Amino acid sequence: LALPASMTEPGSDVAALVEEARACTEKLERENAIELYRRAVQIQPSDPALLAEFGEAALQAGQVEDAKVALQRSIELSPDGTASRYMYLGQLAEGEKALGWFQQGIQRLRSERAALEGAGGSKDDLRREWLAATNALAAGLCAEAEIYLTDACDEDDAEMKCEALATEALLLVSGIDKQTLPEPYQTMASLRLSQQRPEDAEALLAKALSITESLEGSAQQPSLEMRTALSKLLMEVGMSAEALDLLQELRLEDDESLELWYLVVCAALQSGELEIAQAELEQALQFAQSDACPADEREWLPQLMELQSDVDGASRDQLADGEADEMDSSR
């Protein structure tokens, strides 16, 4: 990624600081990266590109307030800059504020995509840029649609607005040969479930799962949060075996998440894999009550303990069924 001209002025240390910060980010040394970006911003506090890059890095490091301040300042200095700043701020906001940021971001994403239609250059390069712009716009539409499914669900015409956004997102990606964005299918499935249309949702989720599986191990793999949300939706439509497979993979990525452990047990119970449910729940409870468990994860302990009664009940039912089968066979 080339440095903006403003970061490479003669005699400036900014270029060196940003290059070093990017190297730290690639090595997942996020705290060091933030400190380097902070020093660069102190030298050039009115550079919108630098502030945007600092804001994104701060967001990745979980420093939400720093991210908000940097991104908002970048927009104040250059409102017509990159759309991603608006989309990040939308993710950090709720309700009407989130909608406002997303709508401004989507307007700019539309403009960025439209500009490519008349651009010159290598056909392959233009195709890659067009695909990236199309996926970015579709993802932005889904982000706004999700607000109408959650925070703004009581707003007038919320369902109609959500339907229009999700439909447009689906139309954008449906013509792409190799699809790499499951969000449109996942978002539309959430809407269909809210409309009590589980059969339609199931077909959409099967497509979302297929895309997600095709991206495993790639740079385009959906986030852990996105795949966790997919697993929950899969369970809602009765695709519990698929949800279990996905959740077991996610547990390998984050072996300290009690939420994932809880979901694994739920999916195992739902799919009739009682032995897996028993084993996973036993391990989860042991971890939750150990010193190794992070304090913020312990809030899942009560839910895990409630699951114990469900597992015990399933065990009793299985035993009763077995005894009934034995009696029938002995007659």
mmCIF file of C-alpha atoms in Angstrom:
data_model
loop_
_atom_site.group_PDB
_atom_site.id
_atom_site.type_symbol
_atom_site.label_atom_id
_atom_site.label_comp_id
_atom_site.label_asym_id
_atom_site.label_seq_id
_atom_site.Cartn_x
_atom_site.Cartn_y
_atom_site.Cartn_z
ATOM 1 C CA LEU A 1 0.000 0.000 0.000
ATOM 2 C CA ALA A 2 1.581 3.268 -1.146
ATOM 3 C CA LEU A 3 1.908 6.097 1.344
ATOM 4 C CA PRO A 4 -0.116 9.259 0.610
ATOM 5 C CA ALA A 5 1.997 12.209 -0.554
ATOM 6 C CA SER A 6 1.254 14.049 2.685
ATOM 7 C CA MET A 7 3.116 11.334 4.624
ATOM 8 C CA THR A 8 6.261 11.497 2.517
ATOM 9 C CA GLU A 9 7.172 15.168 2.704
ATOM 10 C CA PRO A 10 10.929 15.881 2.809
ATOM 11 C CA GLY A 11 12.305 15.901 6.331
ATOM 12 C CA SER A 12 9.242 14.227 7.793
ATOM 13 C CA ASP A 13 9.491 11.221 10.114
ATOM 14 C CA VAL A 14 5.886 10.294 9.402
ATOM 15 C CA ALA A 15 6.652 7.929 6.515
ATOM 16 C CA ALA A 16 9.079 5.893 8.607
ATOM 17 C CA LEU A 17 6.670 5.751 11.548
ATOM 18 C CA VAL A 18 3.759 4.608 9.363
ATOM 19 C CA GLU A 19 5.849 1.956 7.605
ATOM 20 C CA GLU A 20 6.971 0.620 10.984
ATOM 21 C CA ALA A 21 3.386 0.716 12.305
ATOM 22 C CA ARG A 22 2.163 -1.278 9.318
ATOM 23 C CA ALA A 23 4.905 -3.850 9.879
ATOM 24 C CA CYS A 24 3.812 -4.185 13.524
ATOM 25 C CA THR A 25 0.191 -4.612 12.433
ATOM 26 C CA GLU A 26 1.147 -7.431 10.061
ATOM 27 C CA LYS A 27 2.921 -9.159 12.966
ATOM 28 C CA LEU A 28 -0.186 -8.603 15.152
ATOM 29 C CA GLU A 29 1.839 -6.314 17.443
ATOM 30 C CA ARG A 30 -1.145 -3.986 17.669
ATOM 31 C CA GLU A 31 -0.124 -2.049 20.798
ATOM 32 C CA ASN A 32 3.223 -1.135 19.249
ATOM 33 C CA ALA A 33 1.469 -0.177 16.014
ATOM 34 C CA ILE A 34 -0.916 2.152 17.869
ATOM 35 C CA GLU A 35 1.939 3.911 19.632
ATOM 36 C CA LEU A 36 3.745 4.472 16.318
ATOM 37 C CA TYR A 37 0.593 5.796 14.658
ATOM 38 C CA ARG A 38 0.006 8.074 17.638
ATOM 39 C CA ARG A 39 3.498 9.573 17.249
ATOM 40 C CA ALA A 40 2.876 10.083 13.520
ATOM 41 C CA VAL A 41 -0.424 11.873 14.238
ATOM 42 C CA GLN A 42 1.326 14.164 16.717
ATOM 43 C CA ILE A 43 3.626 15.272 13.895
ATOM 44 C CA GLN A 44 0.813 15.618 11.313
ATOM 45 C CA PRO A 45 -2.451 16.064 13.272
ATOM 46 C CA SER A 46 -4.410 17.360 10.278
ATOM 47 C CA ASP A 47 -3.725 14.613 7.756
ATOM 48 C CA PRO A 48 -7.070 12.882 6.982
ATOM 49 C CA ALA A 49 -5.440 9.793 5.394
ATOM 50 C CA LEU A 50 -3.153 9.301 8.395
ATOM 51 C CA LEU A 51 -6.038 9.786 10.839
ATOM 52 C CA ALA A 52 -8.149 7.251 8.926
ATOM 53 C CA GLU A 53 -5.360 4.679 9.030
ATOM 54 C CA PHE A 54 -4.789 5.326 12.744
ATOM 55 C CA GLY A 55 -8.527 4.978 13.387
ATOM 56 C CA GLU A 56 -8.697 1.616 11.633
ATOM 57 C CA ALA A 57 -5.658 0.343 13.549
ATOM 58 C CA ALA A 58 -7.145 1.549 16.844
ATOM 59 C CA LEU A 59 -10.389 -0.254 16.045
ATOM 60 C CA GLN A 60 -8.520 -3.508 15.338
ATOM 61 C CA ALA A 61 -6.733 -3.103 18.682
ATOM 62 C CA GLY A 62 -10.022 -2.630 20.520
ATOM 63 C CA GLN A 63 -9.342 1.032 21.354
ATOM 64 C CA VAL A 64 -12.808 2.196 20.391
ATOM 65 C CA GLU A 65 -12.702 5.775 21.661
ATOM 66 C CA ASP A 66 -9.393 6.513 19.928
ATOM 67 C CA ALA A 67 -10.845 5.004 16.740
ATOM 68 C CA LYS A 68 -13.965 7.186 16.918
ATOM 69 C CA VAL A 69 -12.004 10.395 17.504
ATOM 70 C CA ALA A 70 -9.528 9.705 14.688
ATOM 71 C CA LEU A 71 -12.172 8.650 12.150
ATOM 72 C CA GLN A 72 -14.476 11.570 12.922
ATOM 73 C CA ARG A 73 -11.572 14.033 12.697
ATOM 74 C CA SER A 74 -10.560 12.516 9.346
ATOM 75 C CA ILE A 75 -14.099 13.040 8.027
ATOM 76 C CA GLU A 76 -14.183 16.632 9.310
ATOM 77 C CA LEU A 77 -10.976 17.363 7.404
ATOM 78 C CA SER A 78 -11.974 15.495 4.235
ATOM 79 C CA PRO A 79 -15.660 14.506 4.007
ATOM 80 C CA ASP A 80 -15.229 13.195 0.467
ATOM 81 C CA GLY A 81 -12.479 10.746 1.392
ATOM 82 C CA THR A 82 -12.787 6.974 1.678
ATOM 83 C CA ALA A 83 -16.170 5.415 2.457
ATOM 84 C CA SER A 84 -14.689 2.920 4.929
ATOM 85 C CA ARG A 85 -14.439 5.620 7.617
ATOM 86 C CA TYR A 86 -18.220 6.052 7.613
ATOM 87 C CA MET A 87 -18.776 2.290 7.676
ATOM 88 C CA TYR A 88 -16.438 1.844 10.676
ATOM 89 C CA LEU A 89 -18.247 4.593 12.575
ATOM 90 C CA GLY A 90 -21.555 2.926 11.737
ATOM 91 C CA GLN A 91 -20.279 -0.283 13.330
ATOM 92 C CA LEU A 92 -19.366 1.666 16.474
ATOM 93 C CA ALA A 93 -22.735 3.423 16.770
ATOM 94 C CA GLU A 94 -26.302 2.296 17.462
ATOM 95 C CA GLY A 95 -29.773 3.068 16.157
ATOM 96 C CA GLU A 96 -30.230 6.349 14.272
ATOM 97 C CA LYS A 97 -26.565 7.300 14.550
ATOM 98 C CA ALA A 98 -25.487 3.987 13.029
ATOM 99 C CA LEU A 99 -28.006 4.395 10.206
ATOM 100 C CA GLY A 100 -26.705 7.894 9.507
ATOM 101 C CA TRP A 101 -23.086 6.760 9.223
ATOM 102 C CA PHE A 102 -23.980 3.719 7.118
ATOM 103 C CA GLN A 103 -26.136 5.757 4.734
ATOM 104 C CA GLN A 104 -23.355 8.281 4.182
ATOM 105 C CA GLY A 105 -20.867 5.462 3.652
ATOM 106 C CA ILE A 106 -23.141 3.643 1.195
ATOM 107 C CA GLN A 107 -23.610 6.834 -0.813
ATOM 108 C CA ARG A 108 -19.833 7.055 -1.218
ATOM 109 C CA LEU A 109 -19.500 3.339 -1.971
ATOM 110 C CA ARG A 110 -22.003 3.776 -4.804
ATOM 111 C CA SER A 111 -19.945 6.666 -6.150
ATOM 112 C CA GLU A 112 -16.691 4.703 -5.913
ATOM 113 C CA ARG A 113 -18.216 1.770 -7.809
ATOM 114 C CA ALA A 114 -19.781 4.011 -10.463
ATOM 115 C CA ALA A 115 -16.450 5.762 -11.049
ATOM 116 C CA LEU A 116 -14.874 2.442 -12.008
ATOM 117 C CA GLU A 117 -17.331 1.922 -14.855
ATOM 118 C CA GLY A 118 -15.710 4.704 -16.865
ATOM 119 C CA ALA A 119 -12.149 4.244 -15.649
ATOM 120 C CA GLY A 120 -9.251 3.288 -17.868
ATOM 121 C CA GLY A 121 -6.430 0.859 -17.257
ATOM 122 C CA SER A 122 -5.706 -2.852 -17.274
ATOM 123 C CA LYS A 123 -8.822 -4.978 -17.776
ATOM 124 C CA ASP A 124 -7.742 -7.423 -15.043
ATOM 125 C CA ASP A 125 -6.982 -4.610 -12.578
ATOM 126 C CA LEU A 126 -10.308 -2.925 -13.277
ATOM 127 C CA ARG A 127 -12.131 -6.232 -12.831
ATOM 128 C CA ARG A 128 -10.491 -6.780 -9.426
ATOM 129 C CA GLU A 129 -11.313 -3.235 -8.336
ATOM 130 C CA TRP A 130 -14.900 -3.579 -9.572
ATOM 131 C CA LEU A 131 -15.364 -6.849 -7.649
ATOM 132 C CA ALA A 132 -13.929 -5.285 -4.494
ATOM 133 C CA ALA A 133 -16.199 -2.248 -4.861
ATOM 134 C CA THR A 134 -19.233 -4.469 -5.520
ATOM 135 C CA ASN A 135 -18.565 -6.590 -2.442
ATOM 136 C CA ALA A 136 -17.939 -3.493 -0.313
ATOM 137 C CA LEU A 137 -21.257 -1.982 -1.411
ATOM 138 C CA ALA A 138 -23.134 -5.257 -0.813
ATOM 139 C CA ALA A 139 -21.586 -5.578 2.666
ATOM 140 C CA GLY A 140 -22.535 -1.980 3.433
ATOM 141 C CA LEU A 141 -26.138 -2.572 2.390
ATOM 142 C CA CYS A 142 -26.242 -5.624 4.663
ATOM 143 C CA ALA A 143 -24.850 -3.598 7.575
ATOM 144 C CA GLU A 144 -27.650 -1.055 7.194
ATOM 145 C CA ALA A 145 -30.249 -3.831 6.783
ATOM 146 C CA GLU A 146 -29.109 -5.431 10.050
ATOM 147 C CA ILE A 147 -29.877 -2.184 11.891
ATOM 148 C CA TYR A 148 -33.482 -2.407 10.685
ATOM 149 C CA LEU A 149 -33.573 -5.988 11.986
ATOM 150 C CA THR A 150 -32.300 -4.943 15.437
ATOM 151 C CA ASP A 151 -31.969 -1.393 16.809
ATOM 152 C CA ALA A 152 -34.421 0.226 14.361
ATOM 153 C CA CYS A 153 -36.897 -2.664 14.025
ATOM 154 C CA ASP A 154 -39.734 -0.512 15.438
ATOM 155 C CA GLU A 155 -39.187 2.268 12.912
ATOM 156 C CA ASP A 156 -41.890 2.902 10.315
ATOM 157 C CA ASP A 157 -41.427 0.674 7.265
ATOM 158 C CA ALA A 158 -38.404 -1.020 8.871
ATOM 159 C CA GLU A 159 -39.250 -4.382 7.283
ATOM 160 C CA MET A 160 -39.743 -2.841 3.840
ATOM 161 C CA LYS A 161 -36.454 -0.942 4.063
ATOM 162 C CA CYS A 162 -34.620 -4.052 5.236
ATOM 163 C CA GLU A 163 -36.112 -6.071 2.369
ATOM 164 C CA ALA A 164 -35.008 -3.479 -0.209
ATOM 165 C CA LEU A 165 -31.448 -3.303 1.148
ATOM 166 C CA ALA A 166 -31.023 -7.073 1.437
ATOM 167 C CA THR A 167 -32.505 -7.625 -2.031
ATOM 168 C CA GLU A 168 -30.135 -5.104 -3.610
ATOM 169 C CA ALA A 169 -27.168 -6.731 -1.866
ATOM 170 C CA LEU A 170 -28.206 -10.150 -3.193
ATOM 171 C CA LEU A 171 -28.622 -8.804 -6.721
ATOM 172 C CA LEU A 172 -25.150 -7.256 -6.599
ATOM 173 C CA VAL A 173 -23.387 -10.526 -5.753
ATOM 174 C CA SER A 174 -25.608 -13.056 -7.510
ATOM 175 C CA GLY A 175 -24.036 -12.415 -10.902
ATOM 176 C CA ILE A 176 -20.469 -12.952 -9.662
ATOM 177 C CA ASP A 177 -19.032 -16.320 -10.771
ATOM 178 C CA LYS A 178 -16.881 -16.936 -7.682
ATOM 179 C CA GLN A 179 -18.717 -15.425 -4.765
ATOM 180 C CA THR A 180 -16.780 -14.479 -1.648
ATOM 181 C CA LEU A 181 -19.418 -12.658 0.393
ATOM 182 C CA PRO A 182 -21.896 -14.693 2.480
ATOM 183 C CA GLU A 183 -23.403 -11.616 4.177
ATOM 184 C CA PRO A 184 -26.225 -10.974 1.645
ATOM 185 C CA TYR A 185 -27.514 -14.539 2.012
ATOM 186 C CA GLN A 186 -27.131 -14.445 5.784
ATOM 187 C CA THR A 187 -28.892 -11.083 6.114
ATOM 188 C CA MET A 188 -31.794 -12.136 3.897
ATOM 189 C CA ALA A 189 -32.087 -15.377 5.893
ATOM 190 C CA SER A 190 -32.378 -13.360 9.129
ATOM 191 C CA LEU A 191 -35.150 -11.319 7.538
ATOM 192 C CA ARG A 192 -36.975 -14.436 6.310
ATOM 193 C CA LEU A 193 -36.807 -15.960 9.806
ATOM 194 C CA SER A 194 -38.295 -12.771 11.256
ATOM 195 C CA GLN A 195 -41.095 -13.167 8.683
ATOM 196 C CA GLN A 196 -41.726 -16.780 9.773
ATOM 197 C CA ARG A 197 -40.429 -18.185 6.469
ATOM 198 C CA PRO A 198 -37.942 -20.851 7.663
ATOM 199 C CA GLU A 199 -37.893 -22.835 4.390
ATOM 200 C CA ASP A 200 -36.698 -19.783 2.453
ATOM 201 C CA ALA A 201 -34.172 -19.032 5.179
ATOM 202 C CA GLU A 202 -32.780 -22.574 5.055
ATOM 203 C CA ALA A 203 -31.950 -22.333 1.327
ATOM 204 C CA LEU A 204 -30.243 -18.965 1.852
ATOM 205 C CA LEU A 205 -28.222 -20.273 4.784
ATOM 206 C CA ALA A 206 -27.092 -23.305 2.808
ATOM 207 C CA LYS A 207 -25.656 -20.876 0.228
ATOM 208 C CA ALA A 208 -24.033 -18.731 2.936
ATOM 209 C CA LEU A 209 -22.449 -21.853 4.451
ATOM 210 C CA SER A 210 -21.184 -23.014 1.061
ATOM 211 C CA ILE A 211 -19.470 -19.653 0.443
ATOM 212 C CA THR A 212 -18.053 -19.589 3.964
ATOM 213 C CA GLU A 213 -16.584 -23.083 3.625
ATOM 214 C CA SER A 214 -15.022 -22.191 0.263
ATOM 215 C CA LEU A 215 -13.122 -19.324 1.935
ATOM 216 C CA GLU A 216 -11.613 -21.376 4.763
ATOM 217 C CA GLY A 217 -8.007 -20.376 5.418
ATOM 218 C CA SER A 218 -8.071 -17.528 2.891
ATOM 219 C CA ALA A 219 -7.639 -13.798 3.467
ATOM 220 C CA GLN A 220 -11.338 -13.383 2.598
ATOM 221 C CA GLN A 221 -12.567 -15.778 5.286
ATOM 222 C CA PRO A 222 -15.463 -14.171 7.200
ATOM 223 C CA SER A 223 -14.728 -13.008 10.725
ATOM 224 C CA LEU A 224 -15.195 -15.335 13.665
ATOM 225 C CA GLU A 225 -18.167 -13.200 14.745
ATOM 226 C CA MET A 226 -19.811 -13.548 11.331
ATOM 227 C CA ARG A 227 -19.339 -17.326 11.329
ATOM 228 C CA THR A 228 -20.668 -17.570 14.887
ATOM 229 C CA ALA A 229 -23.799 -15.689 13.805
ATOM 230 C CA LEU A 230 -24.144 -18.116 10.886
ATOM 231 C CA SER A 231 -24.000 -21.097 13.244
ATOM 232 C CA LYS A 232 -26.845 -19.659 15.326
ATOM 233 C CA LEU A 233 -28.990 -19.159 12.239
ATOM 234 C CA LEU A 234 -28.246 -22.701 11.080
ATOM 235 C CA MET A 235 -29.564 -24.028 14.390
ATOM 236 C CA GLU A 236 -32.704 -21.898 14.024
ATOM 237 C CA VAL A 237 -33.606 -23.682 10.774
ATOM 238 C CA GLY A 238 -32.719 -27.145 12.074
ATOM 239 C CA MET A 239 -29.354 -27.467 10.296
ATOM 240 C CA SER A 240 -27.813 -28.499 13.597
ATOM 241 C CA ALA A 241 -25.277 -30.988 12.193
ATOM 242 C CA GLU A 242 -23.857 -28.277 9.911
ATOM 243 C CA ALA A 243 -23.843 -25.819 12.822
ATOM 244 C CA LEU A 244 -21.963 -28.328 14.986
ATOM 245 C CA ASP A 245 -19.267 -28.856 12.347
ATOM 246 C CA LEU A 246 -18.808 -25.102 11.956
ATOM 247 C CA LEU A 247 -18.723 -24.443 15.705
ATOM 248 C CA GLN A 248 -16.149 -27.150 16.347
ATOM 249 C CA GLU A 249 -13.880 -25.421 13.812
ATOM 250 C CA LEU A 250 -14.455 -22.064 15.507
ATOM 251 C CA ARG A 251 -13.540 -23.583 18.877
ATOM 252 C CA LEU A 252 -10.104 -24.379 17.449
ATOM 253 C CA GLU A 253 -9.657 -20.691 16.624
ATOM 254 C CA ASP A 254 -10.777 -19.408 20.018
ATOM 255 C CA ASP A 255 -10.403 -22.043 22.713
ATOM 256 C CA GLU A 256 -11.218 -19.598 25.552
ATOM 257 C CA SER A 257 -14.672 -18.568 24.349
ATOM 258 C CA LEU A 258 -17.347 -20.028 26.616
ATOM 259 C CA GLU A 259 -20.010 -18.694 24.265
ATOM 260 C CA LEU A 260 -18.632 -20.952 21.515
ATOM 261 C CA TRP A 261 -18.472 -23.860 23.962
ATOM 262 C CA TYR A 262 -22.093 -23.200 24.960
ATOM 263 C CA LEU A 263 -23.160 -23.167 21.304
ATOM 264 C CA VAL A 264 -21.251 -26.395 20.582
ATOM 265 C CA VAL A 265 -23.181 -28.159 23.359
ATOM 266 C CA CYS A 266 -26.499 -26.728 22.087
ATOM 267 C CA ALA A 267 -25.779 -27.847 18.517
ATOM 268 C CA ALA A 268 -24.684 -31.302 19.696
ATOM 269 C CA LEU A 269 -27.880 -31.727 21.716
ATOM 270 C CA GLN A 270 -30.011 -30.515 18.826
ATOM 271 C CA SER A 271 -28.354 -32.935 16.393
ATOM 272 C CA GLY A 272 -28.616 -35.900 18.761
ATOM 273 C CA GLU A 273 -24.871 -36.131 19.451
ATOM 274 C CA LEU A 274 -25.297 -36.710 23.177
ATOM 275 C CA GLU A 275 -21.788 -38.030 23.827
ATOM 276 C CA ILE A 276 -20.271 -34.922 22.244
ATOM 277 C CA ALA A 277 -22.608 -32.697 24.267
ATOM 278 C CA GLN A 278 -21.659 -34.439 27.530
ATOM 279 C CA ALA A 279 -17.920 -34.316 26.859
ATOM 280 C CA GLU A 280 -17.902 -30.688 25.688
ATOM 281 C CA LEU A 281 -20.057 -29.508 28.602
ATOM 282 C CA GLU A 282 -17.844 -31.272 31.137
ATOM 283 C CA GLN A 283 -14.739 -29.615 29.690
ATOM 284 C CA ALA A 284 -16.452 -26.216 29.475
ATOM 285 C CA LEU A 285 -17.533 -26.305 33.129
ATOM 286 C CA GLN A 286 -14.050 -27.342 34.252
ATOM 287 C CA PHE A 287 -12.481 -24.487 32.284
ATOM 288 C CA ALA A 288 -15.072 -21.934 33.452
ATOM 289 C CA GLN A 289 -14.278 -22.704 37.082
ATOM 290 C CA SER A 290 -10.501 -22.730 36.640
ATOM 291 C CA ASP A 291 -7.974 -19.917 37.097
ATOM 292 C CA ALA A 292 -7.186 -20.113 33.370
ATOM 293 C CA CYS A 293 -10.641 -18.793 32.428
ATOM 294 C CA PRO A 294 -10.668 -15.030 31.655
ATOM 295 C CA ALA A 295 -12.901 -13.085 34.050
ATOM 296 C CA ASP A 296 -15.153 -11.719 31.280
ATOM 297 C CA GLU A 297 -15.868 -15.253 30.057
ATOM 298 C CA ARG A 298 -17.209 -16.420 33.432
ATOM 299 C CA GLU A 299 -20.533 -14.686 32.761
ATOM 300 C CA TRP A 300 -21.370 -17.768 30.676
ATOM 301 C CA LEU A 301 -21.078 -20.098 33.690
ATOM 302 C CA PRO A 302 -24.776 -19.841 34.740
ATOM 303 C CA GLN A 303 -25.929 -20.668 31.188
ATOM 304 C CA LEU A 304 -23.556 -23.631 31.050
ATOM 305 C CA MET A 305 -24.881 -24.913 34.376
ATOM 306 C CA GLU A 306 -28.447 -24.632 33.052
ATOM 307 C CA LEU A 307 -27.396 -26.717 30.060
ATOM 308 C CA GLN A 308 -26.366 -29.470 32.460
ATOM 309 C CA SER A 309 -30.017 -30.189 33.242
ATOM 310 C CA ASP A 310 -30.785 -30.377 29.499
ATOM 311 C CA VAL A 311 -27.934 -32.834 28.954
ATOM 312 C CA ASP A 312 -29.014 -34.900 31.984
ATOM 313 C CA GLY A 313 -32.594 -34.941 30.691
ATOM 314 C CA ALA A 314 -31.453 -36.081 27.239
ATOM 315 C CA SER A 315 -29.385 -38.834 28.880
ATOM 316 C CA ARG A 316 -32.408 -40.066 30.850
ATOM 317 C CA ASP A 317 -34.556 -40.009 27.709
ATOM 318 C CA GLN A 318 -31.937 -41.977 25.794
ATOM 319 C CA LEU A 319 -31.688 -44.542 28.592
ATOM 320 C CA ALA A 320 -35.491 -44.879 28.763
ATOM 321 C CA ASP A 321 -35.686 -45.331 25.003
ATOM 322 C CA GLY A 322 -33.018 -48.033 25.175
ATOM 323 C CA GLU A 323 -34.859 -49.914 27.921
ATOM 324 C CA ALA A 324 -38.116 -49.674 25.947
ATOM 325 C CA ASP A 325 -36.405 -51.088 22.857
ATOM 326 C CA GLU A 326 -35.005 -53.987 24.908
ATOM 327 C CA MET A 327 -38.463 -54.814 26.255
ATOM 328 C CA ASP A 328 -39.952 -54.738 22.766
ATOM 329 C CA SER A 329 -37.243 -57.024 21.394
ATOM 330 C CA SER A 330 -37.696 -59.552 24.218
ATOM 331 C CA ARG A 331 -41.411 -59.996 23.528
#
